[in-house]
PDB file of C-alpha atoms in Angstrom:
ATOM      1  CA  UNK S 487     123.169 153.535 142.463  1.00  0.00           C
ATOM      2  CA  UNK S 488     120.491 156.280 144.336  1.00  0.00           C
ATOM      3  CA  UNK S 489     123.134 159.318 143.882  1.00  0.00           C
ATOM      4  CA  UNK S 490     124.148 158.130 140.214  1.00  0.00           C
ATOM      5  CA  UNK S 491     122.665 159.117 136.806  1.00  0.00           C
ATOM      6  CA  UNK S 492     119.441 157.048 136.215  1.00  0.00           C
ATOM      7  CA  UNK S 493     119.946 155.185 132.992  1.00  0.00           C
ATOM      8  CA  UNK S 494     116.980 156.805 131.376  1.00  0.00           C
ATOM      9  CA  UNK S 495     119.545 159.962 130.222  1.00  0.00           C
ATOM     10  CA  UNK S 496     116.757 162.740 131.769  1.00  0.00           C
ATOM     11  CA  UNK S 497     119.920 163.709 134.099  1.00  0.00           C
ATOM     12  CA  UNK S 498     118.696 163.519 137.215  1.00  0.00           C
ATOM     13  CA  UNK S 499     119.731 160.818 139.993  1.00  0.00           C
ATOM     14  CA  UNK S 500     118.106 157.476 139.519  1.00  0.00           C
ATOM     15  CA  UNK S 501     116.907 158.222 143.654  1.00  0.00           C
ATOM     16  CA  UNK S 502     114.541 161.042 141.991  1.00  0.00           C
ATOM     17  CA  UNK S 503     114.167 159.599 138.564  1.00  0.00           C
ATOM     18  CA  UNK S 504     112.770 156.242 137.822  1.00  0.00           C
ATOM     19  CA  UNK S 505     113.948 154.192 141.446  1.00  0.00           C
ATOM     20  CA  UNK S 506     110.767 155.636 143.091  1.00  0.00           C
ATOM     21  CA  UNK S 507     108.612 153.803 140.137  1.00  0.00           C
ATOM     22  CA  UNK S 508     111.382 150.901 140.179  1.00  0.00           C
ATOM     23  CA  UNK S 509     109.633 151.081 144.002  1.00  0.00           C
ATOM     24  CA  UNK S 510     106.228 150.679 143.613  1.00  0.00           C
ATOM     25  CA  UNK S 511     104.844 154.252 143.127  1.00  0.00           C
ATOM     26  CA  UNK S 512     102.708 154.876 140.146  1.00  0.00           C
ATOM     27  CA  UNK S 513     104.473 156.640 137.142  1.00  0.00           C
ATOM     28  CA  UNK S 514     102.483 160.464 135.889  1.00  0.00           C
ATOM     29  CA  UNK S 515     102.714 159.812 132.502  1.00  0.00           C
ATOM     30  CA  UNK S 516     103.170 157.132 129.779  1.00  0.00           C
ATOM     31  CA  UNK S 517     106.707 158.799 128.682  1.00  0.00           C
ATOM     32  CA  UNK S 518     107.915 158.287 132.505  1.00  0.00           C
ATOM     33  CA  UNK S 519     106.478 154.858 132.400  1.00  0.00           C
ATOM     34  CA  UNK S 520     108.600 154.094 128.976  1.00  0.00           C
ATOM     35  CA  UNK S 521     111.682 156.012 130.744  1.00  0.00           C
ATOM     36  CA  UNK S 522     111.262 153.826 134.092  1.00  0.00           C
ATOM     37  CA  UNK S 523     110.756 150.848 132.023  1.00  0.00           C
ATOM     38  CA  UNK S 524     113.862 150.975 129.716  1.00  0.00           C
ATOM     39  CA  UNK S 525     115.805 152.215 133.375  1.00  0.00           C
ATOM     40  CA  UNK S 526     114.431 148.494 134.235  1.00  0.00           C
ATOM     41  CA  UNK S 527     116.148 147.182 131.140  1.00  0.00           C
ATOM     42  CA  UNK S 528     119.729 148.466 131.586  1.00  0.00           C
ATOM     43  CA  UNK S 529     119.097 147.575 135.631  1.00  0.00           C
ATOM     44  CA  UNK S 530     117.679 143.829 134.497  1.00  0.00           C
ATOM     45  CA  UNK S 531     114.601 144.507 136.812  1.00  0.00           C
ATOM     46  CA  UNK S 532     112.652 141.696 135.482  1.00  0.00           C
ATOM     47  CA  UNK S 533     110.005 142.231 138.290  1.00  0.00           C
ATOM     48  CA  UNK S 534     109.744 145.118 137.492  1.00  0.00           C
ATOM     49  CA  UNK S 535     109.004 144.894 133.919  1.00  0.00           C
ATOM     50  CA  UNK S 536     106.350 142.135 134.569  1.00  0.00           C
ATOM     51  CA  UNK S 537     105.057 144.313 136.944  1.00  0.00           C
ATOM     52  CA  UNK S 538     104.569 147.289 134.618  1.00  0.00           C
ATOM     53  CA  UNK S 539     102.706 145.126 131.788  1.00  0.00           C
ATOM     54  CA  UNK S 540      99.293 145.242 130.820  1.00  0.00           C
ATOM     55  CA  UNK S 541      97.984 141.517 132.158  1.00  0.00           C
ATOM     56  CA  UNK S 542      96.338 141.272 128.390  1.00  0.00           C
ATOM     57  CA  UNK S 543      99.289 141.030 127.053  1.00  0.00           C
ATOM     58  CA  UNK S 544     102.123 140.430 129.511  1.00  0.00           C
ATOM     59  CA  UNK S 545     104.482 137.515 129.036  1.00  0.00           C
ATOM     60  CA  UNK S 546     104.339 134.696 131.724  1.00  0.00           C
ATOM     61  CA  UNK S 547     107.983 134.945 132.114  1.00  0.00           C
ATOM     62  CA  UNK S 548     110.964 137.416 131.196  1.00  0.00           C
ATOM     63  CA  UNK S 549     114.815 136.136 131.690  1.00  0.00           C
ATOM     64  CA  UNK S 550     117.237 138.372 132.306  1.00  0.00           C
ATOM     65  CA  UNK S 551     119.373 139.184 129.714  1.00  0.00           C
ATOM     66  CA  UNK S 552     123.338 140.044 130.961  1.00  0.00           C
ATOM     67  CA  UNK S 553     124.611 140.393 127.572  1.00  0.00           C
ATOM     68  CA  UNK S 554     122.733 143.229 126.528  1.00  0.00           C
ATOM     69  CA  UNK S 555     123.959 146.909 127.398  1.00  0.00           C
ATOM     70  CA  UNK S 556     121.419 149.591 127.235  1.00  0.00           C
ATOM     71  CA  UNK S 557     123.763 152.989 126.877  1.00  0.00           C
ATOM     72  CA  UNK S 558     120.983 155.368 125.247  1.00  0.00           C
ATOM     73  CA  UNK S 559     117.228 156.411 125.143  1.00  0.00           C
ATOM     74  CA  UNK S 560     115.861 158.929 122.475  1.00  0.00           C
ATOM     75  CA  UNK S 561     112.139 160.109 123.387  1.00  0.00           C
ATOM     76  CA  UNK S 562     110.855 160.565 120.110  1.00  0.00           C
ATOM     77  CA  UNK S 563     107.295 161.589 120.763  1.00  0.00           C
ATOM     78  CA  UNK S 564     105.181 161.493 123.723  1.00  0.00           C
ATOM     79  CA  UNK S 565     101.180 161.658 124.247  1.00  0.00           C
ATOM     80  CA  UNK S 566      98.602 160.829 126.385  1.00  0.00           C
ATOM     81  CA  UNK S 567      94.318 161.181 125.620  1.00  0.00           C
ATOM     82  CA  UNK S 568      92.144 160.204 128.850  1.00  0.00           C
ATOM     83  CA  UNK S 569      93.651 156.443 129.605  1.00  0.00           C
ATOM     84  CA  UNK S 570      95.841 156.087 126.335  1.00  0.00           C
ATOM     85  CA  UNK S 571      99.423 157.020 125.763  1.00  0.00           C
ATOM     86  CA  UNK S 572     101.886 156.601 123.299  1.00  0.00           C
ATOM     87  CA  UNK S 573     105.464 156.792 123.256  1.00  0.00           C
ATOM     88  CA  UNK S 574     107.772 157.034 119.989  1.00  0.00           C
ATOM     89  CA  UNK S 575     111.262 155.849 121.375  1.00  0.00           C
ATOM     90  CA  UNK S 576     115.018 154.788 120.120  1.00  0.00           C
ATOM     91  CA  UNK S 577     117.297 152.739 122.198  1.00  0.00           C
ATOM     92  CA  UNK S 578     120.805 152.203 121.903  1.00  0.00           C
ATOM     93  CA  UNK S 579     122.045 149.300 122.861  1.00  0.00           C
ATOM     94  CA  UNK S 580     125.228 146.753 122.664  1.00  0.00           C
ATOM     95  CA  UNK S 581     125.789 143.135 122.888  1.00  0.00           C
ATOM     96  CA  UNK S 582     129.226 142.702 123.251  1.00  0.00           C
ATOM     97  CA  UNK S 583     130.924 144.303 120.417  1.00  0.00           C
ATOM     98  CA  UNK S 584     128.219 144.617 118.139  1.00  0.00           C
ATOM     99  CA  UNK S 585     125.547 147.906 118.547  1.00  0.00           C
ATOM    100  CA  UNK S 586     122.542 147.865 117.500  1.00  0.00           C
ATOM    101  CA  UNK S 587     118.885 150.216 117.508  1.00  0.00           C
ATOM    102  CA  UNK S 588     115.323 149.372 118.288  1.00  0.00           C
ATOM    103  CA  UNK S 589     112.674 152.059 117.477  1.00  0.00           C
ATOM    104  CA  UNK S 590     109.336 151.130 118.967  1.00  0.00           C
ATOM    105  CA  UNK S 591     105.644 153.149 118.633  1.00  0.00           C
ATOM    106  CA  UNK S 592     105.145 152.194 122.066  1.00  0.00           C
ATOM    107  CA  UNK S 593     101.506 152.013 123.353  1.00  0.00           C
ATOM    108  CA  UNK S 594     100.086 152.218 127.086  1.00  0.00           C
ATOM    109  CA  UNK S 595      96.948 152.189 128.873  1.00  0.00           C
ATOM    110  CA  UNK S 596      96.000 153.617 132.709  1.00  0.00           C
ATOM    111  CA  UNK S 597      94.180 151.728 134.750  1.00  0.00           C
ATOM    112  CA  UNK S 598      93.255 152.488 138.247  1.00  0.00           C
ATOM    113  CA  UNK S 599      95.369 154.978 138.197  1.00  0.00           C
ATOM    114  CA  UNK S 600      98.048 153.302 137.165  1.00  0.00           C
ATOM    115  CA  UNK S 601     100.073 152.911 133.249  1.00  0.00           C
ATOM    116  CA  UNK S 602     100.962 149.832 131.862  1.00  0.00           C
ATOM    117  CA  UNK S 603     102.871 149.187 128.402  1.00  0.00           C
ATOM    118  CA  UNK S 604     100.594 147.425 126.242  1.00  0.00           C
ATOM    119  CA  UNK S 605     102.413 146.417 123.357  1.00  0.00           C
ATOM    120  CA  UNK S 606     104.406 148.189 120.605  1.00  0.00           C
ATOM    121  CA  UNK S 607     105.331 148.104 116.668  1.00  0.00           C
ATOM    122  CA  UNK S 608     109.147 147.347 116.999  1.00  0.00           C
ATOM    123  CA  UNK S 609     111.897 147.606 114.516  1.00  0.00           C
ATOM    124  CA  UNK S 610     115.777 147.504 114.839  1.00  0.00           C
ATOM    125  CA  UNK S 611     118.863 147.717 112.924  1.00  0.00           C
ATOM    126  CA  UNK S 612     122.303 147.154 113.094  1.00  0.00           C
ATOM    127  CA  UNK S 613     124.901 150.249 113.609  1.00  0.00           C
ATOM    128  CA  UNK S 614     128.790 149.769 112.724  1.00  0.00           C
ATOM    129  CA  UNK S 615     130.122 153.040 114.526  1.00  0.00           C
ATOM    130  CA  UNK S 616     133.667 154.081 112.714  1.00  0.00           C
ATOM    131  CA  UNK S 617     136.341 155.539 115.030  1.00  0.00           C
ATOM    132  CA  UNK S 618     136.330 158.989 114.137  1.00  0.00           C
ATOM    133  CA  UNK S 619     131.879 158.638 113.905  1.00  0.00           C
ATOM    134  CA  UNK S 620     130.107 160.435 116.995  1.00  0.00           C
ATOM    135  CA  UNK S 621     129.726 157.674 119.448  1.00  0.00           C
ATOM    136  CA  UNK S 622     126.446 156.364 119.587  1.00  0.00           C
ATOM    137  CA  UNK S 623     126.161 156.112 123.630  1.00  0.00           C
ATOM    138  CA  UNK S 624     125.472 160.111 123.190  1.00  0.00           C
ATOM    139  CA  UNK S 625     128.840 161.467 124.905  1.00  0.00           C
ATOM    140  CA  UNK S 626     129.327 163.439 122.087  1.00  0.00           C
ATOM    141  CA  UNK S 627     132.858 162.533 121.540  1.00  0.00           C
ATOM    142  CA  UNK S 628     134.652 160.379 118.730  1.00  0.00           C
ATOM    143  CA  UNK S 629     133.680 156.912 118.962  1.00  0.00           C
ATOM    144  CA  UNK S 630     137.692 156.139 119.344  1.00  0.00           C
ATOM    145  CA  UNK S 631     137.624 157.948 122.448  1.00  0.00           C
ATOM    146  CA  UNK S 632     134.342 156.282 123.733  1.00  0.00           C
ATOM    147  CA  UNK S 633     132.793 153.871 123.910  1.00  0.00           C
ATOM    148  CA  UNK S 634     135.020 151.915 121.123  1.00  0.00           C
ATOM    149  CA  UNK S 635     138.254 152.172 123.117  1.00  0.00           C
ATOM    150  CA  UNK S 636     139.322 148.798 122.884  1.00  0.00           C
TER     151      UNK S 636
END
């Protein structure tokens, strides 16, 4: 997985990308916290989530979740004021045949040097890709010849 694309779509390997967060080393930013966080997603790094949320408001417990295939991240907007960020995302996502987006105002706070995610206002919605439609993974090609091949 170190040499391959990290599943955050910035292009780089996931060995220089979000693994070294996915490690233990403090993420720079709120927008590389959100990127290392949704790599933890499409991994199902569950300790790592936990790890990364803000005790006032982290979850005793998060399953893992196999049916659910993260295949895109959109950074919307990204800023950070003293120890407050926010991050405006879109995430693509499947669960077996059916695709679907959630669109979060994502918001973060640093504390000893280190971010957290804090919580967010969420929203989703369904997509029904048609075969000729631009596939919503990002390729850029046809959904036929994507993602939808059967």
């Amino acid at each position: 997985m170190n040499q391959r694309a990290c599943p955050c779509g910035s292009g780089a390997a996931y060995a220089d990308c979000c693994g070294p967060y996915h490690q233990g080393a403090p993420a720079p930013s709120p927008e590389a916290l959100m990127r290392s966080r949704y790599s933890a997603f499409a991994l199902n790094r569950t300790d790592y989530l936990l790890a990364s949320w803000h005790a006032a408001t982290r979850p005793a417990s998060l399953a893992a979740d196999d049916n659910t295939h993260w295949v895109r991240l959109e950074i919307l907007e990204s800023q950070a004021a003293g120890d407050q960020g926010r991050v405006h995302f879109r995430a693509t996502f499947r669960e077996g045949r059916r695709w679907a987006v959630l669109e979060e105002d994502s918001r973060f706070l640093r504390e000893a040097g280190h971010w957290y995610y804090r919580d967010g206002e969420a929203s989703w919605q369904r997509l029904k890709p048609g075969r000729n439609d631009p596939c919503p993974c990002g390729s850029g090609r046809k959904f036929k010849a994507c993602c939808g091949v059967a």
